[in-house]
CSV table of C-alpha atoms in Angstrom, one decimal:
chain,number,residue,atom,x,y,z
A,6,MET,CA,-6.8,-56.9,43.9
A,7,GLN,CA,-7.2,-60.7,43.3
A,8,ALA,CA,-11.0,-60.4,42.8
A,9,ARG,CA,-10.5,-57.4,40.4
A,10,SER,CA,-7.9,-59.4,38.4
A,11,LYS,CA,-10.2,-62.4,38.2
A,12,SER,CA,-13.1,-60.2,37.0
A,13,ARG,CA,-10.8,-58.7,34.3
A,14,LEU,CA,-9.9,-62.2,33.1
A,15,TYR,CA,-13.6,-63.2,32.9
A,16,LYS,CA,-14.2,-60.0,30.8
A,17,ILE,CA,-11.3,-60.8,28.5
A,18,ALA,CA,-12.5,-64.4,28.1
A,19,GLY,CA,-16.0,-63.2,27.3
A,20,ALA,CA,-14.7,-60.8,24.7
A,21,ILE,CA,-12.7,-63.5,23.1
A,22,LEU,CA,-15.7,-65.8,23.0
A,23,PHE,CA,-17.8,-63.0,21.4
A,24,LEU,CA,-15.2,-62.4,18.8
A,25,LEU,CA,-14.7,-66.1,18.1
A,26,THR,CA,-18.4,-66.7,17.7
A,27,ALA,CA,-18.7,-63.6,15.5
A,28,ALA,CA,-15.9,-64.7,13.3
A,29,TYR,CA,-17.4,-68.1,13.0
A,30,PHE,CA,-20.8,-66.9,12.0
A,31,PHE,CA,-20.0,-64.0,9.8
A,32,PHE,CA,-16.8,-65.1,7.9
A,33,GLY,CA,-16.6,-68.1,5.7
A,34,ARG,CA,-12.9,-67.9,4.9
A,35,SER,CA,-10.0,-69.8,6.3
A,36,ARG,CA,-7.0,-68.0,7.7
A,37,THR,CA,-5.3,-68.2,4.2
A,38,GLY,CA,-8.2,-66.2,2.8
A,39,GLN,CA,-9.7,-69.1,0.8
A,40,LEU,CA,-13.3,-70.1,1.0
A,41,ASP,CA,-14.1,-73.2,3.0
A,42,THR,CA,-16.4,-74.5,0.3
A,43,ALA,CA,-16.5,-74.3,-3.5
A,44,MET,CA,-20.3,-74.5,-3.6
A,45,CYS,CA,-21.0,-70.9,-3.0
A,46,LYS,CA,-19.3,-67.6,-1.9
A,47,ALA,CA,-21.8,-66.6,0.8
A,48,PRO,CA,-24.4,-68.4,3.0
A,49,PHE,CA,-28.1,-68.4,2.0
A,50,ASP,CA,-28.8,-66.9,5.5
A,51,SER,CA,-26.3,-64.2,6.5
A,52,GLY,CA,-26.8,-65.2,10.1
A,53,LYS,CA,-25.2,-68.6,9.5
A,54,PRO,CA,-21.6,-69.5,8.8
A,55,LEU,CA,-20.7,-70.6,5.3
A,56,THR,CA,-19.5,-74.1,6.4
A,57,GLN,CA,-20.0,-76.1,9.6
A,58,TYR,CA,-18.7,-79.4,11.0
A,59,VAL,CA,-20.4,-81.8,13.3
A,60,LEU,CA,-18.6,-84.8,14.9
A,61,MET,CA,-20.7,-87.8,15.9
A,62,VAL,CA,-19.2,-90.9,17.6
A,63,ASP,CA,-21.4,-94.0,17.5
A,64,ALA,CA,-20.3,-96.2,20.4
A,65,GLY,CA,-22.1,-99.4,19.3
A,66,SER,CA,-22.1,-102.8,20.8
A,67,THR,CA,-19.4,-104.2,18.5
A,68,GLY,CA,-17.3,-101.2,17.8
A,69,SER,CA,-17.0,-97.4,17.8
A,70,ARG,CA,-17.3,-95.2,14.7
A,71,ILE,CA,-16.8,-91.5,14.0
A,72,HIS,CA,-18.6,-89.5,11.4
A,73,VAL,CA,-17.1,-86.1,10.6
A,74,TYR,CA,-19.8,-84.2,8.7
A,75,LYS,CA,-19.1,-81.1,6.7
A,76,PHE,CA,-22.1,-79.0,5.8
A,77,ASN,CA,-22.5,-75.8,3.7
A,78,ASN,CA,-25.3,-73.3,4.1
A,79,CYS,CA,-25.5,-72.3,0.5
A,80,GLN,CA,-29.2,-73.2,0.4
A,81,GLU,CA,-32.1,-72.8,2.7
A,82,VAL,CA,-31.6,-76.3,4.1
A,83,PRO,CA,-28.0,-77.3,5.1
A,84,VAL,CA,-26.3,-79.4,2.5
A,85,LEU,CA,-24.1,-82.3,3.5
A,86,GLU,CA,-21.0,-81.7,1.5
A,87,HIS,CA,-18.6,-84.3,2.8
A,88,GLU,CA,-18.3,-87.1,5.3
A,89,ALA,CA,-15.1,-88.6,6.8
A,90,PHE,CA,-15.6,-92.0,8.5
A,91,LYS,CA,-13.6,-94.4,10.6
A,92,MET,CA,-14.4,-97.5,12.6
A,93,ILE,CA,-12.5,-99.3,15.3
A,94,ASN,CA,-13.0,-102.5,17.3
A,95,PRO,CA,-13.9,-103.4,20.0
A,96,GLY,CA,-16.7,-101.3,21.4
A,97,LEU,CA,-16.7,-99.4,24.7
A,98,SER,CA,-18.7,-102.1,26.4
A,99,SER,CA,-15.9,-104.6,25.9
A,100,PHE,CA,-13.6,-102.7,28.3
A,101,LYS,CA,-16.0,-103.2,31.2
A,102,GLU,CA,-14.0,-102.2,34.4
A,103,ASP,CA,-11.3,-100.4,32.4
A,104,ALA,CA,-13.0,-97.1,31.9
A,105,GLN,CA,-9.7,-95.3,31.0
A,106,GLY,CA,-8.9,-97.9,28.4
A,107,ALA,CA,-12.4,-97.4,26.9
A,108,ALA,CA,-11.9,-93.6,26.8
A,109,HIS,CA,-8.5,-93.8,25.1
A,110,SER,CA,-9.7,-96.4,22.6
A,111,LEU,CA,-11.5,-93.5,20.8
A,112,ASP,CA,-8.1,-91.7,20.1
A,113,PRO,CA,-7.8,-93.0,16.5
A,114,LEU,CA,-11.3,-91.6,15.8
A,115,LEU,CA,-10.5,-88.2,17.4
A,116,ASP,CA,-7.3,-88.1,15.4
A,117,LEU,CA,-9.4,-88.3,12.2
A,118,ALA,CA,-11.5,-85.4,13.5
A,119,LEU,CA,-8.4,-83.3,14.0
A,120,ALA,CA,-7.2,-84.1,10.5
A,121,SER,CA,-10.5,-83.4,8.9
A,122,VAL,CA,-11.7,-80.2,10.5
A,123,PRO,CA,-9.8,-77.0,9.6
A,124,LYS,CA,-8.0,-75.8,12.7
A,125,HIS,CA,-9.7,-72.4,12.7
A,126,LEU,CA,-13.1,-74.2,12.9
A,127,GLN,CA,-12.3,-76.8,15.5
A,128,SER,CA,-13.4,-74.8,18.5
A,129,CYS,CA,-16.8,-74.3,17.0
A,130,SER,CA,-17.3,-77.8,15.7
A,131,PRO,CA,-19.5,-79.7,18.3
A,132,ILE,CA,-18.9,-83.4,19.2
A,133,ALA,CA,-21.1,-86.0,20.8
A,134,VAL,CA,-20.5,-89.6,21.8
A,135,LYS,CA,-23.7,-91.6,21.8
A,136,ALA,CA,-23.6,-95.2,23.1
A,137,THR,CA,-26.2,-97.6,22.1
A,138,ALA,CA,-27.6,-101.0,23.2
A,139,GLY,CA,-24.3,-102.7,24.1
A,140,LEU,CA,-23.4,-100.2,26.8
A,141,ARG,CA,-27.0,-100.3,28.2
A,142,LEU,CA,-26.6,-104.0,28.8
A,143,LEU,CA,-23.5,-103.5,31.0
A,144,GLY,CA,-25.6,-101.9,33.8
A,145,ALA,CA,-25.7,-98.3,35.2
A,146,GLU,CA,-22.6,-98.4,37.4
A,147,MET,CA,-20.1,-99.8,34.9
A,148,SER,CA,-21.5,-97.8,31.9
A,149,ASP,CA,-21.5,-94.5,33.9
A,150,LYS,CA,-17.8,-94.9,34.8
A,151,ILE,CA,-17.0,-95.4,31.1
A,152,LEU,CA,-19.0,-92.4,30.0
A,153,ASP,CA,-17.5,-90.2,32.7
A,154,ALA,CA,-14.0,-91.2,31.5
A,155,VAL,CA,-14.9,-90.5,27.9
A,156,LYS,CA,-16.3,-87.1,28.8
A,157,ALA,CA,-13.2,-86.1,30.7
A,158,HIS,CA,-10.9,-87.3,27.9
A,159,LEU,CA,-12.7,-85.2,25.3
A,160,GLU,CA,-11.6,-82.1,27.3
A,161,ASP,CA,-8.1,-82.8,25.9
A,162,TYR,CA,-9.4,-82.0,22.5
A,163,PRO,CA,-10.5,-78.6,21.0
A,164,PHE,CA,-14.0,-79.5,20.1
A,165,PRO,CA,-17.0,-78.3,22.2
A,166,VAL,CA,-18.9,-81.2,23.8
A,167,ILE,CA,-22.6,-80.7,23.5
A,168,GLN,CA,-24.7,-80.5,26.6
A,169,ASP,CA,-25.5,-84.1,27.7
A,170,GLY,CA,-23.5,-85.1,24.6
A,171,VAL,CA,-21.8,-88.1,26.1
A,172,GLY,CA,-24.4,-90.7,27.2
A,173,ILE,CA,-26.5,-93.7,26.3
A,174,MET,CA,-29.0,-92.8,23.6
A,175,ASP,CA,-32.6,-93.6,24.0
A,176,GLY,CA,-33.6,-96.4,21.7
A,177,LYS,CA,-36.5,-94.4,20.2
A,178,ASP,CA,-34.1,-91.5,19.3
A,179,GLU,CA,-31.8,-94.0,17.6
A,180,GLY,CA,-34.5,-95.2,15.3
A,181,VAL,CA,-35.9,-91.8,14.5
A,182,TYR,CA,-32.5,-90.3,13.8
A,183,ALA,CA,-31.9,-93.2,11.3
A,184,TRP,CA,-35.2,-92.4,9.7
A,185,ILE,CA,-34.2,-88.7,9.4
A,186,THR,CA,-30.8,-89.7,7.9
A,187,THR,CA,-32.4,-91.9,5.3
A,188,ASN,CA,-35.1,-89.6,4.2
A,189,TYR,CA,-32.8,-86.5,4.3
A,190,LEU,CA,-30.4,-88.3,1.9
A,191,LEU,CA,-33.2,-89.5,-0.3
A,192,GLY,CA,-34.5,-85.9,-0.5
A,193,ASN,CA,-37.9,-86.8,1.0
A,194,ILE,CA,-37.6,-84.2,3.8
A,195,GLY,CA,-36.3,-80.7,4.0
A,196,SER,CA,-39.0,-78.9,2.1
A,197,ALA,CA,-42.8,-78.3,2.5
A,198,ASP,CA,-43.6,-80.7,-0.4
A,199,LYS,CA,-45.7,-83.8,0.7
A,200,THR,CA,-43.1,-86.3,-0.6
A,201,PRO,CA,-43.8,-89.9,0.6
A,202,THR,CA,-41.2,-91.1,3.1
A,203,ALA,CA,-39.4,-94.3,3.5
A,204,ALA,CA,-39.6,-96.8,6.4
A,205,VAL,CA,-36.3,-97.8,8.1
A,206,PHE,CA,-35.4,-101.1,9.7
A,207,ASP,CA,-32.0,-101.0,11.5
A,208,LEU,CA,-30.5,-104.2,12.8
A,209,GLY,CA,-27.7,-103.6,15.3
A,210,GLY,CA,-25.9,-105.9,17.6
A,211,GLY,CA,-28.0,-105.4,20.8
A,212,SER,CA,-31.3,-104.0,19.4
A,213,THR,CA,-33.3,-103.5,16.3
A,214,GLN,CA,-35.4,-100.4,15.4
A,215,ILE,CA,-38.4,-99.8,13.2
A,216,VAL,CA,-39.6,-96.3,12.2
A,217,PHE,CA,-42.1,-95.4,9.6
A,218,GLU,CA,-44.8,-92.9,8.8
A,219,PRO,CA,-48.1,-94.8,8.8
A,220,GLU,CA,-50.6,-94.2,6.0
A,221,ALA,CA,-53.4,-91.8,6.4
A,222,ASP,CA,-55.9,-94.5,7.4
A,223,VAL,CA,-53.9,-95.3,10.6
A,224,VAL,CA,-52.7,-91.9,11.7
A,225,ASP,CA,-55.0,-92.1,14.8
A,226,MET,CA,-52.4,-94.2,16.5
A,227,HIS,CA,-52.8,-95.2,20.1
A,228,GLU,CA,-51.0,-92.9,22.5
A,229,GLY,CA,-47.7,-94.0,23.9
A,230,ASP,CA,-43.9,-93.8,23.6
A,231,HIS,CA,-44.2,-95.3,20.1
A,232,LYS,CA,-45.7,-92.1,18.8
A,233,TYR,CA,-43.2,-89.6,17.7
A,234,LYS,CA,-44.0,-86.1,16.4
A,235,LEU,CA,-41.2,-84.6,14.3
A,236,GLN,CA,-41.0,-81.1,12.7
A,237,TYR,CA,-38.4,-80.7,10.1
A,238,GLY,CA,-38.0,-78.5,7.0
A,239,GLY,CA,-41.4,-76.9,7.2
A,240,ARG,CA,-43.4,-80.2,7.6
A,241,GLU,CA,-44.7,-82.2,10.6
A,242,PHE,CA,-44.4,-86.0,10.6
A,243,LEU,CA,-46.3,-88.4,12.8
A,244,LEU,CA,-44.1,-91.4,13.1
A,245,TYR,CA,-44.4,-94.9,14.6
A,246,GLN,CA,-41.1,-96.0,16.2
A,247,HIS,CA,-39.9,-98.8,18.5
A,248,SER,CA,-36.6,-100.1,19.6
A,249,HIS,CA,-36.6,-103.8,20.4
A,250,LEU,CA,-33.9,-104.1,23.0
A,251,GLY,CA,-32.4,-107.6,23.1
A,252,TYR,CA,-33.4,-108.3,19.5
A,253,GLY,CA,-30.2,-107.2,17.8
A,254,LEU,CA,-28.3,-109.8,15.9
A,255,MET,CA,-25.7,-110.6,18.7
A,256,GLU,CA,-28.4,-110.9,21.3
A,257,ALA,CA,-30.5,-113.1,19.0
A,258,ARG,CA,-27.6,-115.4,18.5
A,259,LYS,CA,-27.3,-115.8,22.3
A,260,ALA,CA,-31.0,-116.5,22.7
A,261,ILE,CA,-31.0,-119.1,19.9
A,262,HIS,CA,-27.9,-120.8,21.3
A,263,GLN,CA,-29.5,-121.0,24.7
A,264,GLU,CA,-32.6,-122.6,23.2
A,265,VAL,CA,-30.5,-125.3,21.5
A,266,GLN,CA,-28.5,-125.8,24.7
A,267,LYS,CA,-31.7,-126.9,26.5
A,268,THR,CA,-32.2,-129.8,24.1
A,269,GLY,CA,-28.7,-130.9,23.4
A,270,GLY,CA,-25.6,-130.2,21.3
A,271,VAL,CA,-26.9,-130.6,17.8
A,272,HIS,CA,-27.5,-127.1,16.4
A,273,PRO,CA,-29.8,-126.8,13.3
A,274,CYS,CA,-28.4,-123.3,12.6
A,275,PHE,CA,-24.9,-124.6,12.0
A,276,ALA,CA,-24.1,-126.1,8.6
A,277,PRO,CA,-23.8,-129.9,8.4
A,278,GLY,CA,-20.3,-131.1,9.5
A,279,THR,CA,-19.7,-127.9,11.5
A,280,THR,CA,-18.4,-128.0,15.1
A,281,MET,CA,-18.6,-124.6,16.9
A,282,GLU,CA,-17.6,-123.5,20.5
A,283,VAL,CA,-19.9,-120.8,21.8
A,284,GLN,CA,-19.5,-118.7,25.0
A,285,LEU,CA,-22.7,-118.6,27.0
A,286,ALA,CA,-22.6,-118.9,30.8
A,287,GLY,CA,-19.6,-121.2,30.0
A,288,LYS,CA,-18.2,-122.6,26.9
A,289,VAL,CA,-20.6,-124.9,25.0
A,290,THR,CA,-19.7,-127.0,21.9
A,291,PHE,CA,-22.3,-127.4,19.3
A,292,THR,CA,-22.3,-129.6,16.2
A,293,GLY,CA,-24.2,-128.9,13.0
A,294,ALA,CA,-27.2,-131.0,12.1
A,295,ALA,CA,-26.8,-134.0,9.7
A,296,SER,CA,-28.8,-132.3,7.0
A,297,ASN,CA,-30.1,-128.8,6.0
A,298,GLY,CA,-31.5,-127.3,9.2
A,299,ALA,CA,-33.0,-124.2,7.7
A,300,ALA,CA,-36.6,-125.0,8.8
A,301,GLN,CA,-35.6,-125.9,12.4
A,302,CYS,CA,-33.4,-122.9,12.7
A,303,ARG,CA,-36.1,-120.6,11.5
A,304,PHE,CA,-38.5,-122.2,14.0
A,305,LEU,CA,-36.0,-121.3,16.8
A,306,ALA,CA,-35.7,-117.7,15.5
A,307,GLU,CA,-39.5,-117.4,15.5
A,308,LYS,CA,-39.7,-118.8,19.0
A,309,ILE,CA,-37.4,-116.2,20.5
A,310,LEU,CA,-39.5,-113.4,18.9
A,311,ASN,CA,-42.3,-114.5,21.3
A,312,LYS,CA,-45.1,-113.8,18.7
A,313,GLN,CA,-47.5,-115.4,21.1
A,314,GLY,CA,-46.8,-113.0,23.9
A,315,LEU,CA,-49.7,-111.1,25.5
A,316,CYS,CA,-50.8,-108.2,23.2
A,317,ASN,CA,-52.5,-105.7,25.4
A,318,LEU,CA,-52.9,-103.1,22.6
A,319,ALA,CA,-53.6,-104.6,19.1
A,320,PRO,CA,-52.2,-104.9,16.6
A,321,CYS,CA,-48.8,-106.2,17.8
A,322,SER,CA,-45.6,-107.1,16.0
A,323,PHE,CA,-43.9,-109.5,18.4
A,324,ASN,CA,-43.2,-109.8,22.1
A,325,GLY,CA,-46.4,-108.0,22.8
A,326,ILE,CA,-45.4,-104.7,21.2
A,327,TYR,CA,-48.0,-102.5,19.6
A,328,GLN,CA,-47.4,-101.6,16.0
A,329,PRO,CA,-49.7,-100.3,13.2
A,330,ALA,CA,-49.8,-103.0,10.4
A,331,LEU,CA,-47.3,-102.6,7.7
A,332,ALA,CA,-49.6,-104.1,5.1
A,333,SER,CA,-51.0,-100.8,4.1
A,334,PHE,CA,-47.6,-99.0,4.0
A,335,LYS,CA,-46.8,-98.2,0.3
A,336,GLY,CA,-43.5,-96.4,0.7
A,337,GLU,CA,-40.0,-97.7,0.3
A,338,ALA,CA,-38.6,-99.9,3.0
A,339,PHE,CA,-34.9,-99.7,3.8
A,340,VAL,CA,-33.1,-102.3,5.8
A,341,PHE,CA,-29.5,-101.6,6.9
A,342,SER,CA,-26.6,-102.3,9.3
A,343,TYR,CA,-26.4,-106.0,9.8
A,344,PHE,CA,-29.1,-106.6,7.1
A,345,HIS,CA,-26.7,-105.1,4.6
A,346,ASP,CA,-23.6,-106.7,6.1
A,347,ARG,CA,-24.9,-110.2,5.7
A,348,LEU,CA,-26.7,-109.8,2.4
A,349,LYS,CA,-24.3,-107.8,0.3
A,350,PRO,CA,-21.3,-110.3,0.4
A,351,LEU,CA,-23.6,-113.0,-1.0
A,352,GLY,CA,-24.4,-111.0,-4.1
A,353,VAL,CA,-27.9,-109.8,-3.1
A,354,PRO,CA,-28.8,-106.7,-5.1
A,355,SER,CA,-29.8,-103.4,-3.6
A,356,SER,CA,-33.5,-104.2,-4.2
A,357,PHE,CA,-34.9,-107.6,-3.3
A,358,THR,CA,-37.9,-109.2,-1.7
A,359,VAL,CA,-38.5,-111.0,1.6
A,360,GLY,CA,-38.9,-114.2,-0.5
A,361,ASP,CA,-35.5,-113.7,-2.0
A,362,VAL,CA,-34.0,-113.8,1.5
A,363,MET,CA,-35.9,-116.9,2.4
A,364,ALA,CA,-34.5,-118.7,-0.7
A,365,LEU,CA,-31.0,-117.5,0.1
A,366,THR,CA,-31.3,-118.8,3.7
A,367,GLU,CA,-32.2,-122.3,2.4
A,368,GLN,CA,-29.1,-122.3,0.3
A,369,VAL,CA,-26.8,-121.1,3.0
A,370,CYS,CA,-28.1,-123.4,5.6
A,371,ALA,CA,-27.5,-126.4,3.3
A,372,GLY,CA,-23.8,-126.1,4.0
A,373,LYS,CA,-21.0,-126.5,1.5
A,374,ASP,CA,-23.1,-128.7,-0.7
A,375,GLY,CA,-25.4,-125.8,-1.4
A,376,TRP,CA,-22.7,-123.1,-1.8
A,377,GLN,CA,-21.7,-123.9,-5.4
A,378,GLN,CA,-23.8,-121.1,-6.8
A,379,PHE,CA,-21.8,-118.5,-4.7
A,380,SER,CA,-18.5,-119.4,-6.4
A,381,ALA,CA,-19.1,-116.8,-9.1
A,382,ILE,CA,-19.5,-114.0,-6.5
A,383,ASP,CA,-16.2,-112.5,-5.5
A,384,GLY,CA,-15.6,-113.1,-1.8
A,385,ALA,CA,-18.9,-114.9,-1.1
A,386,LEU,CA,-17.4,-118.4,-0.3
A,387,ALA,CA,-14.8,-116.8,1.9
A,388,ALA,CA,-17.5,-114.9,3.8
A,389,LEU,CA,-19.4,-118.1,4.4
A,390,GLU,CA,-16.3,-120.0,5.5
A,391,GLU,CA,-15.3,-117.3,7.9
A,392,GLU,CA,-18.7,-116.8,9.5
A,393,PRO,CA,-20.3,-120.1,10.8
A,394,ASN,CA,-23.3,-118.1,12.1
A,395,TYR,CA,-24.4,-117.2,8.6
A,396,CYS,CA,-27.3,-119.6,8.6
A,397,LEU,CA,-28.5,-118.5,12.0
A,398,ASP,CA,-28.1,-114.8,11.1
A,399,LEU,CA,-30.2,-115.1,7.9
A,400,SER,CA,-32.8,-117.2,9.6
A,401,PHE,CA,-33.2,-114.6,12.3
A,402,MET,CA,-33.5,-111.8,9.7
A,403,VAL,CA,-36.2,-113.7,7.7
A,404,SER,CA,-38.1,-114.5,10.9
A,405,LEU,CA,-37.9,-110.8,12.0
A,406,LEU,CA,-39.2,-109.4,8.7
A,407,HIS,CA,-41.8,-112.1,7.8
A,408,HIS,CA,-42.9,-113.5,11.2
A,409,GLY,CA,-42.2,-110.6,13.5
A,410,TYR,CA,-43.1,-107.5,11.3
A,411,GLU,CA,-45.5,-109.6,9.1
A,412,MET,CA,-44.1,-108.5,5.8
A,413,PRO,CA,-45.4,-110.6,2.9
A,414,VAL,CA,-42.9,-112.6,0.9
A,415,ASP,CA,-43.3,-110.3,-2.1
A,416,ARG,CA,-42.6,-107.1,-0.1
A,417,ARG,CA,-39.8,-105.3,-1.9
A,418,LEU,CA,-36.9,-104.0,0.3
A,419,ARG,CA,-33.9,-101.9,-0.3
A,420,THR,CA,-30.5,-102.1,1.4
A,421,ALA,CA,-27.5,-99.9,1.2
A,422,LYS,CA,-24.4,-99.0,3.2
A,423,LYS,CA,-24.5,-95.5,1.8
A,424,ILE,CA,-26.8,-93.1,-0.1
A,425,LYS,CA,-25.0,-90.5,-2.2
A,426,ASP,CA,-21.7,-91.6,-0.7
A,427,ASN,CA,-23.0,-90.9,2.8
A,428,GLU,CA,-23.3,-93.6,5.5
A,429,LEU,CA,-26.7,-94.7,6.6
A,430,GLY,CA,-27.7,-95.1,10.2
A,431,TRP,CA,-28.7,-92.7,13.0
A,432,CYS,CA,-25.6,-90.5,13.1
A,433,LEU,CA,-26.4,-88.0,10.4
A,434,GLY,CA,-30.0,-87.6,11.7
A,435,ALA,CA,-28.6,-86.9,15.2
A,436,SER,CA,-26.1,-84.4,13.8
A,437,LEU,CA,-28.5,-82.2,11.8
A,438,PRO,CA,-30.1,-80.5,14.9
A,439,LEU,CA,-26.6,-79.7,16.2
A,440,LEU,CA,-26.0,-77.2,13.4
A,441,ASP,CA,-28.0,-74.7,15.5
A,442,ALA,CA,-25.8,-73.9,18.5
A,443,GLY,CA,-28.7,-72.4,20.4
A,444,THR,CA,-31.0,-75.5,20.2
A,445,GLY,CA,-28.1,-77.9,19.9
A,446,GLY,CA,-26.8,-77.2,23.4
A,447,TRP,CA,-23.2,-76.0,22.7
A,448,SER,CA,-21.1,-72.9,22.3
A,449,CYS,CA,-17.8,-72.2,20.7
A,450,ARG,CA,-14.9,-73.3,23.0
A,451,VAL,CA,-12.4,-70.8,24.3
A,452,THR,CA,-9.0,-71.7,25.5
A,453,GLU,CA,-8.7,-71.2,29.2
A,454,ILE,CA,-6.8,-68.0,30.2
A,455,HIS,CA,-4.3,-68.4,33.1
């Protein structure tokens, strides 16, 4: 009797799953009878739902962020209709041994998801939590405990967790997803048209990524993990990508501080008159140089890039890493994340050159005597006062772009936090494949029957 009863429950659960999925895919109305989008009345493809939501949590090295994406299927290619976003500090990696604390730190983000996704769509709105460089640096044992706790905690929420959806993201995927995000929002991909694509340079806390589509004269790239074939929207793209682990801004700061520690307490990257206590192996107190230390600071930044490292496969960017030369790349180049966060408060426009950043760095590294020109920019002086690492951060960025990637000083760059009111970064690019439940590795969630 017990076996027969259990079999019956499985059949009921299966029937509910079928009905739930059918309702999801063939009806675009809420329980009140209203359409879930004002963009159209029916999906372009009758086999797809009218609207879909994807939830992506970016567990970065300095904080966690959730992106709640709403798509409509009014056209052949899914259209991003709305994005809800929230960020919290600190990141998962800061909890270390407190795995439960790390998991519950995501609650404010999940509360936003509950408020943003209509209740009747929550059980068919997949969620993923992707950790990046910060958690990688904790080591396998500690990071695994945190990720296991996060996965278990997500079971308390109605959203289906995608297969292998809670984990540390491969660095190469992080960069490629950011490339997809940028070019999707720019309208460069999604159709069979041969539209030129933009390169992306993403500077995080623990790592930095570069992804671009080399020009036709260098498409015969050497084989290796740097080579990434992508099919999207009826086109095939051959991309170069690399994630430089340990070359994010926070890791670069540490490396530069350690270089200065070897020679004494005078730090050329701190403005004249500055005293700064830094946590390395222990607490170290540095004092700023007597005069503008921009040149010396940039020298230190170039040193940690290890440009002289053994290059087994030419050409190389830095630290012995193969990279096709950027000199022939004619497309747009987007720099974001920490690039944007450091440049925008100082009044840098959305389009600028590498040379512009060099000049800005000189002025910032001069200390308060060189900051008068920022007085007309709302919030700029406060930003400089609050962040004593500003000179160091800009010096590293200039060195990375000009010395590391060998961009000429007149190379024009673009930066943005958003395109068309949507956040840049890897999250949207990682979410687009999840719109297809079959290939995305998830199915609508059914409440357990007792």
